[in-house]
Amino acid sequence: MKLVTFTHAQSTRVGAVVDDTVVDSLGSPAIPPRMIDFLASGSEALAAMQALIDSGSHRIPLRDVKLEAPVPRPGKYLAISLNYADHIAETGKDRPEYPSFFTKQSTCVIGTGAAIQRPRVSDKLDYEGELAFVIGRRCHHVPVEKAREVIAGFTIANDVSVRDWQARSPTMMIGKSFDTAGPLGPWIVTADEIPDPHNLELKTRVDEELRQNANTGEMLFNCYEMVAYLSEAMTLEPGDVISTGTPAGVGVKMYPRGYLKPGQTVRIEIEGIGTLVNPVVMEP
């Protein structure tokens, strides 16, 4: 199932994409309109959505809706740094002994098609194509072998980074949290449709130039290990987003630098999920 948050006729709600249509949750009173509430409802909401899909009704052409970020305002947005060996090599840093996470503030989140703004205060705007997963159950102290059970599904993230502001703080948070620095989407593919999240091709293009080309199997710490590690410290909740790190090919390590410029478009494609597309504009 491809779960979306979409806007149509000035109303924003949950739906599911089937072919070139969106199955509208207004067709079932059992489906909460907000993605976090939908995920928290678990199997009941999924069953109601599947019944709506099977009915063949309550469909809107995909071209007539605006896709928002699947989780427009996650309670937690956590991202791991230095999780691909080739990216570690291009940065010249040591391989981490433990997973290293930072927070992206939820106000940075935008959906596919929305514009990434190059901020007025910096021209060092960069992309990072990443696989992300979304938590589906409230959980704490999850062992690795049970971690898959708490993942609702997978989406695509662009960990947009303002590099000079990122470097100003050891937490990296402020340089990772500028407005529009958190594209997510285009949807959540439920975990049952991704049998192995650690064998997916990932490609990032800026305009037509291929910048990143990797496989998620190259991650040092896999998705399940991340869940286990994070849940030792904190309760994870439905709708929390965890982004799994970026491979080599980021703009800051290109010569000359490959920073994003207004007028360019970033396309991140992950096998089995889809493509996240965002144009770049100057901050108004």
mmCIF file of C-alpha atoms in Angstrom:
data_model
loop_
_atom_site.group_PDB
_atom_site.id
_atom_site.type_symbol
_atom_site.label_atom_id
_atom_site.label_comp_id
_atom_site.label_asym_id
_atom_site.label_seq_id
_atom_site.Cartn_x
_atom_site.Cartn_y
_atom_site.Cartn_z
ATOM 1 C CA MET A 1 0.000 0.000 0.000
ATOM 2 C CA LYS A 2 1.195 3.528 -0.826
ATOM 3 C CA LEU A 3 -0.055 5.846 1.905
ATOM 4 C CA VAL A 4 -0.213 9.570 1.225
ATOM 5 C CA THR A 5 -1.196 12.800 2.855
ATOM 6 C CA PHE A 6 -2.843 14.937 0.191
ATOM 7 C CA THR A 7 -4.785 18.149 -0.240
ATOM 8 C CA HIS A 8 -7.888 18.364 -2.413
ATOM 9 C CA ALA A 9 -10.656 20.962 -2.396
ATOM 10 C CA GLN A 10 -8.921 22.833 0.437
ATOM 11 C CA SER A 11 -8.971 19.759 2.706
ATOM 12 C CA THR A 12 -5.896 17.766 3.758
ATOM 13 C CA ARG A 13 -6.267 14.104 4.647
ATOM 14 C CA VAL A 14 -4.882 10.580 4.313
ATOM 15 C CA GLY A 15 -5.286 8.456 1.200
ATOM 16 C CA ALA A 16 -3.708 5.646 -0.773
ATOM 17 C CA VAL A 17 -2.275 5.779 -4.280
ATOM 18 C CA VAL A 18 -3.510 3.161 -6.730
ATOM 19 C CA ASP A 19 -2.208 3.510 -10.280
ATOM 20 C CA ASP A 20 -2.843 7.144 -11.236
ATOM 21 C CA THR A 21 -5.533 7.804 -8.608
ATOM 22 C CA VAL A 22 -5.776 8.601 -4.912
ATOM 23 C CA VAL A 23 -8.237 6.585 -2.849
ATOM 24 C CA ASP A 24 -9.929 9.219 -0.706
ATOM 25 C CA SER A 25 -10.263 8.449 3.002
ATOM 26 C CA LEU A 26 -13.429 10.563 3.152
ATOM 27 C CA GLY A 27 -15.103 7.397 1.894
ATOM 28 C CA SER A 28 -14.649 5.679 5.275
ATOM 29 C CA PRO A 29 -15.402 7.092 8.733
ATOM 30 C CA ALA A 30 -13.014 4.503 10.201
ATOM 31 C CA ILE A 31 -9.977 6.235 8.635
ATOM 32 C CA PRO A 32 -8.463 9.141 10.629
ATOM 33 C CA PRO A 33 -7.576 12.146 8.451
ATOM 34 C CA ARG A 34 -4.104 12.690 9.969
ATOM 35 C CA MET A 35 -1.282 10.281 9.141
ATOM 36 C CA ILE A 36 0.001 10.072 12.727
ATOM 37 C CA ASP A 37 -3.484 9.111 13.938
ATOM 38 C CA PHE A 38 -3.877 6.682 11.034
ATOM 39 C CA LEU A 39 -0.630 4.914 11.926
ATOM 40 C CA ALA A 40 -1.525 4.862 15.628
ATOM 41 C CA SER A 41 -4.808 3.124 14.734
ATOM 42 C CA GLY A 42 -2.772 0.221 13.384
ATOM 43 C CA SER A 43 -4.432 -2.734 11.698
ATOM 44 C CA GLU A 44 -7.934 -1.268 12.033
ATOM 45 C CA ALA A 45 -7.120 1.767 9.888
ATOM 46 C CA LEU A 46 -5.141 -0.321 7.395
ATOM 47 C CA ALA A 47 -8.052 -2.731 7.019
ATOM 48 C CA ALA A 48 -10.451 0.156 6.457
ATOM 49 C CA MET A 49 -8.149 1.611 3.804
ATOM 50 C CA GLN A 50 -7.799 -1.773 2.109
ATOM 51 C CA ALA A 51 -11.591 -2.158 2.048
ATOM 52 C CA LEU A 52 -11.864 1.273 0.444
ATOM 53 C CA ILE A 53 -9.257 0.302 -2.154
ATOM 54 C CA ASP A 54 -11.090 -2.953 -2.878
ATOM 55 C CA SER A 55 -14.370 -1.100 -3.356
ATOM 56 C CA GLY A 56 -12.977 0.664 -6.425
ATOM 57 C CA SER A 57 -14.776 3.892 -5.458
ATOM 58 C CA HIS A 58 -13.909 7.223 -3.818
ATOM 59 C CA ARG A 59 -11.030 7.895 -6.205
ATOM 60 C CA ILE A 60 -9.527 11.186 -7.322
ATOM 61 C CA PRO A 61 -7.100 11.531 -10.252
ATOM 62 C CA LEU A 62 -3.585 11.890 -8.880
ATOM 63 C CA ARG A 63 -3.013 14.927 -11.105
ATOM 64 C CA ASP A 64 -5.844 16.756 -9.308
ATOM 65 C CA VAL A 65 -4.377 16.558 -5.797
ATOM 66 C CA LYS A 66 -1.388 18.087 -4.068
ATOM 67 C CA LEU A 67 0.805 15.514 -2.350
ATOM 68 C CA GLU A 68 2.016 16.754 1.010
ATOM 69 C CA ALA A 69 4.802 15.156 3.038
ATOM 70 C CA PRO A 70 3.418 11.746 4.111
ATOM 71 C CA VAL A 71 3.905 12.803 7.739
ATOM 72 C CA PRO A 72 3.609 16.590 7.538
ATOM 73 C CA ARG A 73 4.720 17.238 11.121
ATOM 74 C CA PRO A 74 6.448 14.194 12.642
ATOM 75 C CA GLY A 75 6.777 14.143 16.392
ATOM 76 C CA LYS A 76 10.444 13.233 15.995
ATOM 77 C CA TYR A 77 12.608 13.491 12.896
ATOM 78 C CA LEU A 78 15.918 11.749 13.583
ATOM 79 C CA ALA A 79 18.707 11.239 11.075
ATOM 80 C CA ILE A 80 21.915 9.240 11.246
ATOM 81 C CA SER A 81 25.253 10.628 10.095
ATOM 82 C CA LEU A 82 28.175 8.775 8.496
ATOM 83 C CA ASN A 83 26.333 5.544 7.689
ATOM 84 C CA TYR A 84 27.874 4.688 4.299
ATOM 85 C CA ALA A 85 31.556 3.781 4.031
ATOM 86 C CA ASP A 86 32.028 5.703 0.773
ATOM 87 C CA HIS A 87 30.551 8.854 2.310
ATOM 88 C CA ILE A 88 32.790 8.458 5.357
ATOM 89 C CA ALA A 89 35.757 8.161 3.007
ATOM 90 C CA GLU A 90 34.854 11.319 1.088
ATOM 91 C CA THR A 91 34.536 13.265 4.352
ATOM 92 C CA GLY A 92 37.881 11.977 5.656
ATOM 93 C CA LYS A 93 36.354 11.056 9.004
ATOM 94 C CA ASP A 94 36.716 7.886 11.067
ATOM 95 C CA ARG A 95 34.152 5.100 10.927
ATOM 96 C CA PRO A 96 31.825 5.548 13.934
ATOM 97 C CA GLU A 97 31.761 2.918 16.654
ATOM 98 C CA TYR A 98 28.138 3.673 17.464
ATOM 99 C CA PRO A 99 25.267 5.122 15.420
ATOM 100 C CA SER A 100 25.380 8.924 15.583
ATOM 101 C CA PHE A 101 22.031 10.719 15.317
ATOM 102 C CA PHE A 102 20.973 14.334 15.023
ATOM 103 C CA THR A 103 17.551 15.979 14.995
ATOM 104 C CA LYS A 104 15.916 17.768 12.116
ATOM 105 C CA GLN A 105 13.204 20.103 13.382
ATOM 106 C CA SER A 106 9.787 19.064 12.097
ATOM 107 C CA THR A 107 9.070 22.546 10.706
ATOM 108 C CA CYS A 108 11.586 21.828 7.925
ATOM 109 C CA VAL A 109 9.397 19.114 6.391
ATOM 110 C CA ILE A 110 7.910 19.595 2.905
ATOM 111 C CA GLY A 111 6.438 17.215 0.347
ATOM 112 C CA THR A 112 7.327 16.223 -3.175
ATOM 113 C CA GLY A 113 6.971 19.070 -5.655
ATOM 114 C CA ALA A 114 7.430 21.734 -2.990
ATOM 115 C CA ALA A 115 10.363 24.103 -3.393
ATOM 116 C CA ILE A 116 13.605 23.872 -1.449
ATOM 117 C CA GLN A 117 14.598 27.433 -0.593
ATOM 118 C CA ARG A 118 18.206 28.517 -0.772
ATOM 119 C CA PRO A 119 18.413 30.684 2.344
ATOM 120 C CA ARG A 120 19.348 34.339 2.201
ATOM 121 C CA VAL A 121 22.140 33.768 4.726
ATOM 122 C CA SER A 122 24.084 31.069 2.808
ATOM 123 C CA ASP A 123 24.854 29.810 -0.687
ATOM 124 C CA LYS A 124 26.151 26.467 0.638
ATOM 125 C CA LEU A 125 22.931 24.518 0.131
ATOM 126 C CA ASP A 126 23.392 20.776 -0.323
ATOM 127 C CA TYR A 127 21.352 17.610 -0.913
ATOM 128 C CA GLU A 128 21.550 14.158 0.671
ATOM 129 C CA GLY A 129 19.439 11.373 -0.838
ATOM 130 C CA GLU A 130 18.343 8.888 1.830
ATOM 131 C CA LEU A 131 16.015 6.021 2.623
ATOM 132 C CA ALA A 132 13.772 6.879 5.560
ATOM 133 C CA PHE A 133 11.390 4.768 7.594
ATOM 134 C CA VAL A 134 8.331 5.680 9.629
ATOM 135 C CA ILE A 135 7.474 4.210 13.012
ATOM 136 C CA GLY A 136 4.034 2.606 13.244
ATOM 137 C CA ARG A 137 3.780 1.559 16.901
ATOM 138 C CA ARG A 138 4.647 3.146 20.213
ATOM 139 C CA CYS A 139 7.660 1.184 21.404
ATOM 140 C CA HIS A 140 10.607 1.132 23.795
ATOM 141 C CA HIS A 141 13.513 -1.324 24.228
ATOM 142 C CA VAL A 142 12.885 -3.074 20.908
ATOM 143 C CA PRO A 143 15.300 -5.941 20.154
ATOM 144 C CA VAL A 144 16.807 -6.033 16.677
ATOM 145 C CA GLU A 145 14.921 -9.210 15.756
ATOM 146 C CA LYS A 146 11.574 -7.511 16.464
ATOM 147 C CA ALA A 147 12.365 -4.090 15.017
ATOM 148 C CA ARG A 148 10.640 -4.735 11.699
ATOM 149 C CA GLU A 149 7.340 -5.118 13.589
ATOM 150 C CA VAL A 150 7.329 -1.444 14.639
ATOM 151 C CA ILE A 151 8.128 0.017 11.207
ATOM 152 C CA ALA A 152 4.997 1.135 9.349
ATOM 153 C CA GLY A 153 6.767 1.680 6.060
ATOM 154 C CA PHE A 154 9.443 3.392 4.024
ATOM 155 C CA THR A 155 9.753 6.699 2.212
ATOM 156 C CA ILE A 156 12.400 8.895 0.596
ATOM 157 C CA ALA A 157 14.169 11.751 2.360
ATOM 158 C CA ASN A 158 16.352 14.584 1.174
ATOM 159 C CA ASP A 159 18.453 15.625 4.163
ATOM 160 C CA VAL A 160 18.973 19.146 2.828
ATOM 161 C CA SER A 161 21.928 20.761 4.576
ATOM 162 C CA VAL A 162 23.189 24.322 4.852
ATOM 163 C CA ARG A 163 26.827 23.352 5.188
ATOM 164 C CA ASP A 164 28.364 26.432 6.803
ATOM 165 C CA TRP A 165 25.605 26.569 9.412
ATOM 166 C CA GLN A 166 25.917 22.802 9.931
ATOM 167 C CA ALA A 167 29.618 23.233 10.716
ATOM 168 C CA ARG A 168 28.952 25.864 13.368
ATOM 169 C CA SER A 169 27.541 23.339 15.844
ATOM 170 C CA PRO A 170 28.699 19.818 16.796
ATOM 171 C CA THR A 171 25.031 18.731 16.867
ATOM 172 C CA MET A 172 24.582 19.870 13.210
ATOM 173 C CA MET A 173 20.936 20.547 14.043
ATOM 174 C CA ILE A 174 20.609 24.156 12.949
ATOM 175 C CA GLY A 175 22.215 23.553 9.546
ATOM 176 C CA LYS A 176 19.886 20.604 8.982
ATOM 177 C CA SER A 177 16.670 22.336 10.043
ATOM 178 C CA PHE A 178 16.260 25.416 7.859
ATOM 179 C CA ASP A 179 12.748 25.872 6.530
ATOM 180 C CA THR A 180 12.163 23.507 3.547
ATOM 181 C CA ALA A 181 15.263 21.420 4.436
ATOM 182 C CA GLY A 182 13.238 18.243 4.986
ATOM 183 C CA PRO A 183 11.614 16.959 1.788
ATOM 184 C CA LEU A 184 9.846 13.634 2.397
ATOM 185 C CA GLY A 185 7.762 11.508 0.048
ATOM 186 C CA PRO A 186 6.164 11.021 -2.274
ATOM 187 C CA TRP A 187 4.392 8.463 -0.043
ATOM 188 C CA ILE A 188 4.944 5.761 2.554
ATOM 189 C CA VAL A 189 5.227 2.283 1.068
ATOM 190 C CA THR A 190 4.029 -0.098 3.760
ATOM 191 C CA ALA A 191 6.620 -2.498 5.140
ATOM 192 C CA ASP A 192 4.897 -5.575 3.703
ATOM 193 C CA GLU A 193 5.764 -4.327 0.198
ATOM 194 C CA ILE A 194 9.481 -3.861 0.996
ATOM 195 C CA PRO A 195 10.700 -7.371 1.906
ATOM 196 C CA ASP A 196 14.317 -6.234 2.254
ATOM 197 C CA PRO A 197 14.948 -2.514 2.878
ATOM 198 C CA HIS A 198 18.668 -3.248 2.813
ATOM 199 C CA ASN A 199 18.847 -4.082 -0.890
ATOM 200 C CA LEU A 200 17.380 -1.053 -2.656
ATOM 201 C CA GLU A 201 19.035 1.021 -5.379
ATOM 202 C CA LEU A 202 19.267 4.732 -4.517
ATOM 203 C CA LYS A 203 20.005 7.455 -7.062
ATOM 204 C CA THR A 204 20.147 11.234 -6.650
ATOM 205 C CA ARG A 205 20.118 13.554 -9.640
ATOM 206 C CA VAL A 206 20.501 17.307 -9.809
ATOM 207 C CA ASP A 207 18.767 18.231 -13.036
ATOM 208 C CA GLU A 208 19.959 15.416 -15.318
ATOM 209 C CA GLU A 209 23.333 14.856 -13.586
ATOM 210 C CA LEU A 210 23.634 11.663 -11.550
ATOM 211 C CA ARG A 211 25.250 12.669 -8.256
ATOM 212 C CA GLN A 212 24.636 9.649 -5.992
ATOM 213 C CA ASN A 213 24.345 5.988 -6.985
ATOM 214 C CA ALA A 214 24.318 3.401 -4.201
ATOM 215 C CA ASN A 215 22.521 0.468 -2.623
ATOM 216 C CA THR A 216 21.011 0.569 0.869
ATOM 217 C CA GLY A 217 22.848 -2.669 1.592
ATOM 218 C CA GLU A 218 25.970 -0.514 1.978
ATOM 219 C CA MET A 219 24.696 1.007 5.244
ATOM 220 C CA LEU A 220 26.927 0.369 8.253
ATOM 221 C CA PHE A 221 24.001 0.309 10.696
ATOM 222 C CA ASN A 222 20.808 -1.105 9.216
ATOM 223 C CA CYS A 223 17.233 0.024 9.874
ATOM 224 C CA TYR A 224 16.561 -2.588 12.521
ATOM 225 C CA GLU A 225 19.761 -1.789 14.401
ATOM 226 C CA MET A 226 18.765 1.880 14.381
ATOM 227 C CA VAL A 227 15.377 1.084 15.920
ATOM 228 C CA ALA A 228 16.987 -1.048 18.608
ATOM 229 C CA TYR A 229 19.602 1.590 19.417
ATOM 230 C CA LEU A 230 17.243 4.554 19.525
ATOM 231 C CA SER A 231 14.567 2.717 21.488
ATOM 232 C CA GLU A 232 17.039 1.961 24.258
ATOM 233 C CA ALA A 233 17.101 5.703 24.942
ATOM 234 C CA MET A 234 13.642 6.962 24.013
ATOM 235 C CA THR A 235 10.102 5.879 23.306
ATOM 236 C CA LEU A 236 9.430 5.854 19.576
ATOM 237 C CA GLU A 237 5.923 6.802 18.504
ATOM 238 C CA PRO A 238 3.726 6.454 15.421
ATOM 239 C CA GLY A 239 4.751 8.924 12.753
ATOM 240 C CA ASP A 240 8.332 9.367 13.953
ATOM 241 C CA VAL A 241 10.659 9.560 10.951
ATOM 242 C CA ILE A 242 14.167 8.101 10.938
ATOM 243 C CA SER A 243 16.424 8.853 7.980
ATOM 244 C CA THR A 244 19.149 6.308 7.369
ATOM 245 C CA GLY A 245 22.110 8.288 6.061
ATOM 246 C CA THR A 246 23.481 9.289 2.689
ATOM 247 C CA PRO A 247 26.047 7.686 0.372
ATOM 248 C CA ALA A 248 28.942 9.445 -1.341
ATOM 249 C CA GLY A 249 28.350 12.130 -3.926
ATOM 250 C CA VAL A 250 27.209 15.121 -1.880
ATOM 251 C CA GLY A 251 27.796 18.546 -3.359
ATOM 252 C CA VAL A 252 30.188 19.777 -0.669
ATOM 253 C CA LYS A 253 32.730 17.112 -1.691
ATOM 254 C CA MET A 254 32.657 17.893 -5.419
ATOM 255 C CA TYR A 255 35.315 20.009 -7.142
ATOM 256 C CA PRO A 256 34.106 22.552 -7.933
ATOM 257 C CA ARG A 257 31.477 22.425 -5.191
ATOM 258 C CA GLY A 258 28.134 21.104 -6.325
ATOM 259 C CA TYR A 259 25.927 23.250 -4.149
ATOM 260 C CA LEU A 260 22.305 23.666 -5.166
ATOM 261 C CA LYS A 261 21.315 26.772 -7.087
ATOM 262 C CA PRO A 262 17.915 28.330 -7.735
ATOM 263 C CA GLY A 263 16.456 26.922 -10.936
ATOM 264 C CA GLN A 264 17.822 23.398 -10.380
ATOM 265 C CA THR A 265 15.723 20.339 -9.498
ATOM 266 C CA VAL A 266 16.676 17.480 -7.176
ATOM 267 C CA ARG A 267 15.320 14.001 -7.952
ATOM 268 C CA ILE A 268 15.895 11.128 -5.534
ATOM 269 C CA GLU A 269 14.782 7.694 -6.659
ATOM 270 C CA ILE A 270 14.712 4.585 -4.480
ATOM 271 C CA GLU A 271 13.860 1.194 -5.910
ATOM 272 C CA GLY A 272 10.439 -0.052 -4.832
ATOM 273 C CA ILE A 273 9.372 3.318 -3.453
ATOM 274 C CA GLY A 274 9.347 5.996 -6.146
ATOM 275 C CA THR A 275 10.846 9.412 -6.800
ATOM 276 C CA LEU A 276 11.002 12.510 -4.607
ATOM 277 C CA VAL A 277 11.235 15.658 -6.745
ATOM 278 C CA ASN A 278 11.883 19.184 -5.474
ATOM 279 C CA PRO A 279 12.818 22.360 -7.358
ATOM 280 C CA VAL A 280 15.235 24.863 -5.826
ATOM 281 C CA VAL A 281 14.313 28.532 -5.461
ATOM 282 C CA MET A 282 15.737 31.547 -3.694
ATOM 283 C CA GLU A 283 14.235 32.230 -0.289
ATOM 284 C CA PRO A 284 11.589 34.924 -0.849
#
